[in-house]
Every structure is written in structure tokens, then in C-alpha cells.
XYZ file of C-alpha atoms in Angstrom:
469
model
C -12.577 17.184 -33.019
C -12.287 13.847 -31.261
C -10.207 12.273 -34.020
C -7.597 15.021 -34.025
C -7.561 17.038 -30.831
C -8.523 14.705 -27.996
C -5.737 12.118 -28.474
C -3.179 14.953 -28.580
C -4.608 16.415 -25.375
C -4.414 12.982 -23.739
C -0.760 12.548 -24.753
C 0.069 16.079 -23.640
C -1.719 15.511 -20.340
C 0.261 12.342 -19.666
C 3.538 14.025 -20.537
C 2.745 17.112 -18.455
C 1.798 14.927 -15.479
C 4.636 12.448 -15.925
C 5.828 12.896 -12.335
C 2.395 11.633 -11.298
C 1.931 8.880 -13.855
C 5.443 7.452 -14.102
C 5.516 6.046 -10.519
C 1.947 4.819 -11.035
C 2.826 2.952 -14.240
C 6.067 1.543 -12.804
C 4.410 0.308 -9.611
C 1.435 -1.133 -11.503
C 3.804 -2.816 -13.960
C 5.731 -4.286 -11.033
C 2.517 -5.709 -9.565
C 1.589 -7.111 -12.977
C 4.978 -8.820 -13.098
C 4.463 -10.357 -9.634
C 0.986 -11.523 -10.602
C 2.327 -12.950 -13.871
C 4.979 -14.982 -12.021
C 2.371 -16.394 -9.627
C 0.042 -17.177 -12.547
C 2.889 -18.858 -14.419
C 3.347 -21.304 -11.542
C -0.391 -21.895 -11.248
C -0.779 -22.724 -14.962
C 2.507 -24.593 -15.449
C 1.478 -28.247 -15.879
C 5.013 -29.593 -16.206
C 5.907 -28.043 -12.845
C 3.354 -30.195 -11.015
C 4.600 -33.290 -12.815
C 8.335 -32.629 -12.431
C 8.466 -31.543 -8.793
C 7.569 -33.891 -5.938
C 4.395 -32.615 -4.306
C 4.226 -29.976 -7.053
C 0.440 -30.112 -7.037
C 0.362 -28.842 -3.457
C 2.748 -26.042 -4.389
C 0.421 -24.999 -7.185
C -2.492 -25.097 -4.748
C -0.693 -22.671 -2.432
C 0.203 -20.452 -5.388
C -3.445 -20.415 -6.465
C -4.345 -18.874 -3.094
C -2.129 -15.904 -3.933
C -3.454 -15.890 -7.492
C -7.020 -15.327 -6.286
C -6.187 -13.063 -3.316
C -3.961 -10.568 -5.116
C -6.791 -8.956 -7.166
C -8.601 -8.303 -3.875
C -5.634 -6.132 -2.886
C -5.100 -4.571 -6.298
C -8.537 -3.098 -7.015
C -9.001 -0.951 -3.862
C -5.341 0.088 -3.955
C -5.468 1.293 -7.566
C -8.754 3.100 -6.924
C -7.199 4.889 -3.952
C -4.084 5.922 -5.900
C -6.085 6.988 -8.963
C -8.182 9.274 -6.775
C -4.927 11.087 -5.905
C -4.055 11.350 -9.601
C -7.428 12.850 -10.481
C -7.277 15.242 -7.554
C -3.861 16.548 -8.584
C -5.102 17.031 -12.156
C -8.389 18.670 -11.177
C -7.261 22.130 -12.330
C -6.259 20.766 -15.718
C -9.626 19.018 -16.153
C -11.416 22.197 -15.084
C -9.537 24.206 -17.699
C -10.639 21.735 -20.370
C -14.247 22.386 -19.369
C -13.779 26.170 -19.244
C -12.180 26.168 -22.711
C -15.244 24.481 -24.180
C -14.736 20.738 -23.993
C -17.832 18.846 -22.971
C -17.928 16.237 -20.253
C -17.977 13.420 -22.767
C -14.810 14.849 -24.359
C -13.068 14.944 -20.974
C -14.228 11.384 -20.330
C -12.791 10.339 -23.711
C -9.436 11.964 -22.829
C -9.345 10.013 -19.568
C -10.220 6.853 -21.474
C -7.289 7.335 -23.862
C -4.916 8.091 -20.980
C -5.959 4.969 -19.084
C -5.694 2.853 -22.222
C -2.108 4.061 -22.737
C -1.249 3.451 -19.069
C -2.786 -0.023 -19.326
C -0.720 -0.820 -22.416
C 2.476 0.394 -20.734
C 1.638 -1.594 -17.599
C 1.063 -4.791 -19.594
C 4.256 -4.357 -21.621
C 6.335 -3.757 -18.497
C 4.657 -6.406 -16.354
C 4.448 -9.241 -18.866
C 7.830 -8.413 -20.412
C 9.553 -8.415 -17.018
C 7.609 -11.532 -16.055
C 8.824 -13.386 -19.136
C 12.359 -12.341 -18.253
C 12.256 -13.236 -14.554
C 10.087 -16.371 -14.610
C 12.966 -18.718 -15.576
C 15.178 -17.091 -12.930
C 12.516 -17.449 -10.242
C 11.897 -21.044 -11.313
C 15.616 -21.847 -11.052
C 15.792 -20.169 -7.650
C 12.838 -22.169 -6.356
C 14.383 -25.410 -7.640
C 17.619 -24.566 -5.845
C 15.738 -23.806 -2.614
C 13.845 -27.100 -2.904
C 17.015 -29.040 -3.670
C 15.665 -30.227 -7.023
C 17.728 -30.894 -10.193
C 18.533 -27.745 -12.141
C 17.917 -29.405 -15.501
C 14.127 -29.238 -15.300
C 12.669 -27.305 -18.231
C 10.517 -24.244 -17.696
C 7.435 -24.169 -19.923
C 5.080 -21.257 -20.420
C 1.580 -21.162 -21.847
C -0.729 -18.352 -22.896
C -2.904 -18.813 -19.779
C -0.748 -16.615 -17.440
C -0.717 -13.810 -20.013
C -4.494 -13.972 -20.387
C -4.940 -14.112 -16.616
C -2.878 -10.960 -16.061
C -4.608 -9.132 -18.908
C -8.071 -10.041 -17.575
C -7.357 -8.916 -14.005
C -5.738 -5.630 -14.971
C -8.390 -4.954 -17.598
C -10.968 -5.094 -14.813
C -8.803 -2.843 -12.621
C -8.360 -0.192 -15.324
C -12.036 -0.445 -16.311
C -12.884 0.514 -12.734
C -10.463 3.465 -12.988
C -12.019 4.598 -16.282
C -15.511 4.407 -14.760
C -14.263 6.397 -11.780
C -12.781 9.131 -13.999
C -15.833 9.296 -16.267
C -18.161 9.563 -13.287
C -16.115 12.417 -11.850
C -16.017 14.233 -15.182
C -19.785 13.828 -15.595
C -20.840 14.853 -12.080
C -18.395 17.611 -11.135
C -18.670 21.264 -12.085
C -15.563 23.143 -13.340
C -15.633 25.487 -10.342
C -15.542 22.527 -7.988
C -12.617 21.021 -9.898
C -10.652 24.268 -9.581
C -11.008 24.124 -5.790
C -10.597 20.361 -5.407
C -6.804 20.245 -5.476
C -6.700 22.564 -2.467
C -9.290 20.591 -0.551
C -8.486 17.754 1.801
C -10.347 14.649 2.744
C -13.678 15.421 4.333
C -13.319 15.047 8.083
C -15.856 13.615 10.475
C -17.966 16.301 12.120
C -17.663 15.150 15.726
C -14.038 14.568 16.617
C -14.790 13.849 20.261
C -17.088 11.020 19.241
C -14.498 9.777 16.727
C -11.802 9.824 19.406
C -13.891 7.880 21.921
C -15.134 5.352 19.376
C -11.670 4.925 17.829
C -9.969 4.361 21.167
C -12.770 2.004 22.196
C -12.450 -0.026 18.981
C -8.690 -0.388 19.397
C -9.011 -1.412 23.045
C -11.670 -3.964 22.078
C -9.485 -5.350 19.273
C -6.418 -5.615 21.500
C -8.473 -7.244 24.260
C -9.943 -9.725 21.787
C -6.459 -10.617 20.572
C -5.054 -11.024 24.087
C -8.047 -13.057 25.297
C -8.138 -15.394 22.294
C -4.656 -16.811 22.847
C -4.243 -20.242 21.335
C -7.999 -20.545 20.790
C -8.091 -17.748 18.192
C -10.388 -18.386 15.240
C -10.757 -16.826 11.814
C -13.973 -15.142 12.970
C -12.274 -13.482 15.935
C -9.388 -12.417 13.711
C -11.720 -10.806 11.152
C -13.649 -9.055 13.924
C -10.415 -7.737 15.419
C -9.284 -6.598 11.959
C -12.508 -4.634 11.449
C -12.156 -3.032 14.882
C -8.549 -2.077 14.118
C -9.548 -0.395 10.833
C -12.298 1.635 12.521
C -10.156 2.352 15.554
C -7.155 3.522 13.535
C -9.266 6.017 11.618
C -10.890 7.231 14.833
C -7.546 7.677 16.591
C -5.939 9.526 13.689
C -9.035 11.686 13.310
C -10.061 12.335 16.899
C -7.341 11.515 19.405
C -4.570 13.241 17.456
C -6.732 16.330 17.000
C -7.496 16.372 20.722
C -3.795 16.151 21.608
C -2.995 19.045 19.270
C -5.900 21.061 20.661
C -4.454 20.719 24.142
C -1.018 21.725 22.864
C -2.572 24.904 21.479
C -3.658 25.785 25.009
C -0.141 25.329 26.368
C 2.018 28.289 27.385
C 4.529 27.768 24.563
C 2.018 27.916 21.719
C 1.986 31.714 21.284
C 5.384 32.335 22.906
C 7.377 30.072 20.541
C 6.993 30.807 16.825
C 8.243 27.349 15.878
C 5.713 25.668 18.198
C 2.919 27.846 16.795
C 3.683 26.967 13.183
C 4.257 23.247 13.810
C 1.121 22.652 15.883
C -1.093 24.736 13.601
C 0.264 22.988 10.511
C -0.214 19.551 12.051
C -3.801 20.399 12.965
C -4.466 21.398 9.373
C -2.798 18.299 7.924
C -4.388 15.808 10.317
C -7.802 17.308 9.660
C -7.301 16.758 5.937
C -5.418 13.474 5.816
C -6.776 11.119 8.474
C -8.001 8.665 5.841
C -4.638 8.764 4.037
C -2.745 8.034 7.253
C -5.132 5.182 7.990
C -4.497 3.619 4.570
C -0.728 3.917 5.030
C -1.010 2.272 8.441
C -3.175 -0.582 7.130
C -0.940 -1.303 4.116
C 2.043 -1.225 6.466
C 0.317 -3.692 8.800
C -0.379 -6.051 5.902
C 3.256 -5.866 4.749
C 4.677 -6.320 8.238
C 2.338 -9.179 9.186
C 3.198 -11.019 5.956
C 6.883 -10.370 6.574
C 6.557 -11.833 10.089
C 4.972 -14.977 8.633
C 7.723 -15.318 6.018
C 10.481 -14.999 8.614
C 8.737 -17.515 10.874
C 8.468 -20.052 8.056
C 12.151 -19.631 7.207
C 13.391 -19.700 10.814
C 11.009 -22.373 12.088
C 11.448 -24.932 9.351
C 14.357 -26.786 10.992
C 12.591 -26.944 14.352
C 9.497 -28.510 12.775
C 11.552 -31.047 10.822
C 13.455 -32.048 13.951
C 10.168 -32.827 15.694
C 8.751 -34.844 12.808
C 10.361 -38.143 13.788
C 9.171 -37.864 17.363
C 5.658 -36.944 16.215
C 5.549 -39.939 13.894
C 6.793 -42.244 16.645
C 4.148 -41.036 19.076
C 1.398 -41.208 16.467
C 0.400 -37.587 16.774
C -2.090 -36.394 14.176
C -1.491 -32.872 12.994
C -0.665 -30.809 9.973
C 2.797 -31.633 8.626
C 3.627 -34.112 11.415
C 1.851 -37.444 11.251
C 1.158 -37.609 7.534
C 4.272 -36.183 5.859
C 8.028 -36.624 6.049
C 10.815 -34.087 6.468
C 11.232 -33.553 2.724
C 7.582 -32.658 2.271
C 7.739 -30.271 5.215
C 10.751 -28.523 3.691
C 8.970 -28.378 0.350
C 5.820 -26.823 1.748
C 7.645 -24.356 3.995
C 9.870 -23.173 1.157
C 6.782 -22.636 -0.989
C 5.055 -20.685 1.786
C 8.110 -18.473 2.201
C 8.331 -18.047 -1.580
C 4.690 -16.952 -1.789
C 5.086 -14.735 1.277
C 7.981 -12.878 -0.346
C 5.782 -12.041 -3.332
C 3.040 -10.612 -1.144
C 5.549 -8.706 0.981
C 6.878 -7.063 -2.192
C 3.341 -6.139 -3.278
C 2.401 -4.651 0.089
C 5.689 -2.768 0.355
C 5.147 -1.337 -3.132
C 1.629 -0.276 -2.115
C 2.943 1.376 1.045
C 5.704 3.241 -0.782
C 3.351 4.451 -3.509
C 0.720 5.696 -1.044
C 3.433 7.550 0.887
C 4.704 9.130 -2.321
C 1.330 10.294 -3.609
C 0.163 11.493 -0.217
C 3.129 13.843 0.140
C 2.983 14.845 -3.516
C -0.678 15.794 -3.100
C 0.266 18.141 -0.264
C 3.270 19.798 -1.910
C 1.399 22.428 -3.923
C -0.737 23.665 -1.058
C 2.103 23.517 1.485
C 4.393 25.473 -0.828
C 1.804 28.268 -0.920
C 1.371 28.172 2.865
C 5.106 28.415 3.484
C 5.413 31.314 1.022
C 2.829 33.158 3.112
C 4.698 32.322 6.323
C 7.959 33.609 4.846
C 6.178 36.805 3.784
C 5.118 37.459 7.393
C 8.635 36.947 8.755
C 9.386 33.216 9.023
C 13.026 32.602 8.126
C 14.040 29.998 5.548
C 15.843 27.984 8.234
C 12.795 27.918 10.501
C 10.519 27.081 7.567
C 12.686 24.089 6.639
C 12.893 22.942 10.269
C 9.130 23.293 10.678
C 8.452 21.350 7.484
C 10.768 18.540 8.615
C 9.070 18.330 12.021
C 5.610 18.200 10.486
C 6.671 15.646 7.910
C 8.352 13.539 10.579
C 5.210 13.436 12.694
C 3.027 12.561 9.696
C 5.368 9.698 8.798
C 5.929 8.398 12.321
C 2.230 8.229 13.203
C 1.467 5.381 10.731
C 4.741 3.643 11.599
C 4.001 3.795 15.332
C 0.452 2.597 14.768
C 1.719 -0.295 12.635
C 4.218 -1.481 15.247
C 1.618 -1.279 18.035
C -0.988 -3.160 15.964
C 1.459 -5.959 15.123
C 2.611 -6.223 18.739
C -0.963 -6.696 19.956
C -1.714 -9.067 17.057
C 0.985 -11.463 18.270
C -1.536 -14.004 19.724
C -3.245 -14.259 16.321
C 0.130 -14.551 14.617
C 1.195 -17.314 17.019
C -2.070 -19.178 16.392
C -1.647 -19.048 12.609
C 1.939 -20.259 12.872
C 0.798 -23.023 15.197
C -1.361 -24.385 12.387
C 1.846 -25.376 10.592
C 3.521 -26.576 13.818
C 5.672 -23.473 14.389
C 5.079 -22.789 18.066
C 8.538 -22.103 19.527
C 8.375 -18.726 21.339
C 11.984 -17.909 20.451
C 11.292 -18.423 16.739
C 8.076 -16.387 16.798
C 9.519 -13.491 18.801
C 12.703 -13.484 16.727
C 10.683 -13.450 13.517
C 8.569 -10.500 14.672
C 11.655 -8.574 15.824
C 13.517 -9.216 12.548
C 10.459 -8.283 10.480
C 9.966 -5.054 12.431
C 13.621 -4.126 11.938
C 13.509 -4.764 8.183
C 10.242 -2.873 7.799
C 11.466 0.116 9.820
C 14.576 0.368 7.630
C 12.407 0.271 4.496
C 9.914 2.794 5.895
C 12.605 5.229 7.014
C 14.246 4.947 3.584
C 10.905 5.932 2.012
C 10.707 8.820 4.485
C 14.162 10.107 3.559
C 13.469 9.955 -0.176
C 10.023 11.535 0.122
C 11.174 14.211 2.572
C 14.000 15.220 0.247
C 11.625 15.651 -2.703
C 9.035 17.415 -0.522
C 11.502 19.936 0.915
C 12.806 20.758 -2.574
C 9.284 21.541 -3.762
C 8.307 23.814 -0.880
C 11.624 25.658 -0.829
């Protein structure tokens, strides 16, 4: 049966769930392309020999080469959990129709193998196409001759294949474990179930607010003396605090709104508040992940803008620093050309990570709303059956969706605002300490990110409203 039926079921499952798997494959292929480009610079020997200070550029690129898998694995695991949850009914039907757990595991293995092959073809193919263009763009930014030859070895291809093989092996193990340890009846109910909430919301609210206050206080108190240890501690407190606030504080605010005089008097208020309570109870962890990916993207974007805007100011101070004999990074030991070279490379690497984090944010937003469409469509059908008009249903859905989108965005902007002392300290390590440059970079980054986030909201809201109509 395995040789004939199971591969056909895997192909049919992928085709039937193409609206789930196509964005997943495209986004994963895009990340493979980004990783391939970074790896191509790391393993390009002629680049280090042809470009002045090219060895230092490769060293900076190697930082991204080793850090990117740390982002990829948890992100792909999180997204794949959404894929499995949305296909839980299909997997349950396989079990009910007589397929054993090992057969279901083999179907998932074939599906992941096909997704992996598509990801590698897209990522490496696009990487081979864009690498010469990126190389030419970097040469132009560095002011180097355009006649330098781009060479490519097999090492970047092997590096990308190894990293994504590990990622997809983790996904296969995750799917096999779920198929082996979940009963069909549980799978039938799983798509309608949300994330398991914490039992004590009052405790979560107090602890979450306390963690955020502690993180913000730590950031404000550190000032110019901020260290990596204090930054990591603040980051941990922000993660715990964000989950606690989305889980506890938001639920407490909605509980108080339910006690207000308008709750039972206004049908729109009743539906909106009740729906938000239901969605926040189910999706606190999803909102937290959106907020954290958004923070990573926005913080990296702030750094990239600062490097681009602060480069001239640092170069203008180089001569004075050399004359006064100051010892510091990029002042006493390098000239203006080397500063420009390093800053351009930092901005170049920052752009890659911004693209990765933005892709992660967009994909989490997409799958989070897609996971809710089926259940919400059923809920709104019930509401229409008891008298809710189509106009009020659409207005209610837009209000709920707006709140669910704006909560992570608001949390992201607040986190970045309070993280400004850490940001200023990190920029000070490369001699960017002008307040106007730092504040301008943060403001520009926030504006760009808000435009991107609101674009994702408009696209997702349009698809969501069509599905629940």
C-alpha cells in the first residue's frame, strides 16, 4: 500500500492544502535565498583578496551565517505547528479510514521531502540569480571597481542544504510525534481548539506587568553603562512580560468592559468584547510571537538606519580622533575608507536580517488569521442566525481584527521606545552617538515598519473578511 497509495495521498494533501503550503514554501525559499547569499560571501575566497579589508567583511558576514539558523529553527517549528493544526481533520480522517500511525507519518515525511525540494530549488536558484547582482551592488556601495569577477563554489550550496535539512528534519520529527501520540478524536477537535491559556490570569497579569516594568527600569537605569548581560536579562523579562500582559492584563480590561453599562445595551459592543475575550484567551502566545518578531525586525531596522545615517558623522570625527590620539573602535586605528567599508557592510548585513524578520512577521500574521478563519466563520454564521445583520457582522469582524493587529504593533513600538538606551549603547560601540542621528533613525525605522505592518493588516483583513462572509 505504501508504494502506491501513500505518495498519492501526500501529493493530494499538498494540493488540497496549497493555500497553507504555498506561502510556507515561498517564505522558506526566500529565507534559503538570503542564507545562500550570505554563505556565498562567507565562502568566496576571491572576495577577501579583491576587496580592501575584505576579510573583515567576511567576518561580519559569518556572524549572520551562524546566527540565522538560530532564528530559522524556532520560526519554522512555530509555523509548522499551524500547518498541522489546520490539517488535523484531514489526518484524523486518514486514521478513521484505516491508515496506521506509521502510514500517516510516512505521508508527512513525503510531504516535507517535497516541500524541502521545492524550497531548495527556489532558494538556491534565486540565490544563483541574485548573487552577482548583490555583489555588484555591494561593490558600487563600497566604491570598488565594477570589473571584479564573482566566483562561486559548492560550499554555499552545501551550507544551505545542511541547515535546511536540519530544519525540515525537526519538522518531520514533530509531525511523526504528533501522528504517533494523538488519537483521531483529539485531531478532529484540535482545529477548533486554541492555545492552552494559563489558569490564573490575575497572576499572569501581575507578573507580566511586573516583568515589563523591571525590563524598562533596567533599560532606563543602564544608560551608557549597558552590558550584554543586562540586555539579555531585559530581553528575557520582555518576553515573559509580553506574554503576561497579552494573557492577563488584556483579559482583565475586557472583563471590566463586560461589566460596563453598554455591554448588554449595545449589540455591537456585546459581540466585539465577547469575541475579543474568546480570541485573546486562545491566541496570547501567537500575539506574543508576532510582537517579538516585530521587535527583532524593528530593532534591526533601527540599527541599519543608524549605520547609514551616522556614517558621515563618524568619518568627520576620525581626523580629530587621530590627532588627539583617542583609542576606540573605528577611530584611532582605521582611516575614513575603512570606516565607510565597515559601515556599508554592517548596513548590508542588517538589510538581510531585516528582510528575514519582516518575512517571519508577515508569515506569522498570515497563518494566525488563517487558523482562525474556519472557526470564526462558523461563529459569525451563528450570530447571523440569531439576528446579527451582515453589515454589523462585517463591522464587528473589522473591529476585532483591528484590535488583534494593533496590540502587537503597539507593544512593539513601546518595547523599542524603552529599549532606546540599549540601542544607543550598541551604536556607541561603533562611535555613533549623535542624539539626532539615533532619534532620527528610530523614528524613520518606526515609520517604515508601521507602513509594512499596516500593509500586512490590509491584505490579511481582506482575505479574512472574504472567508467569514
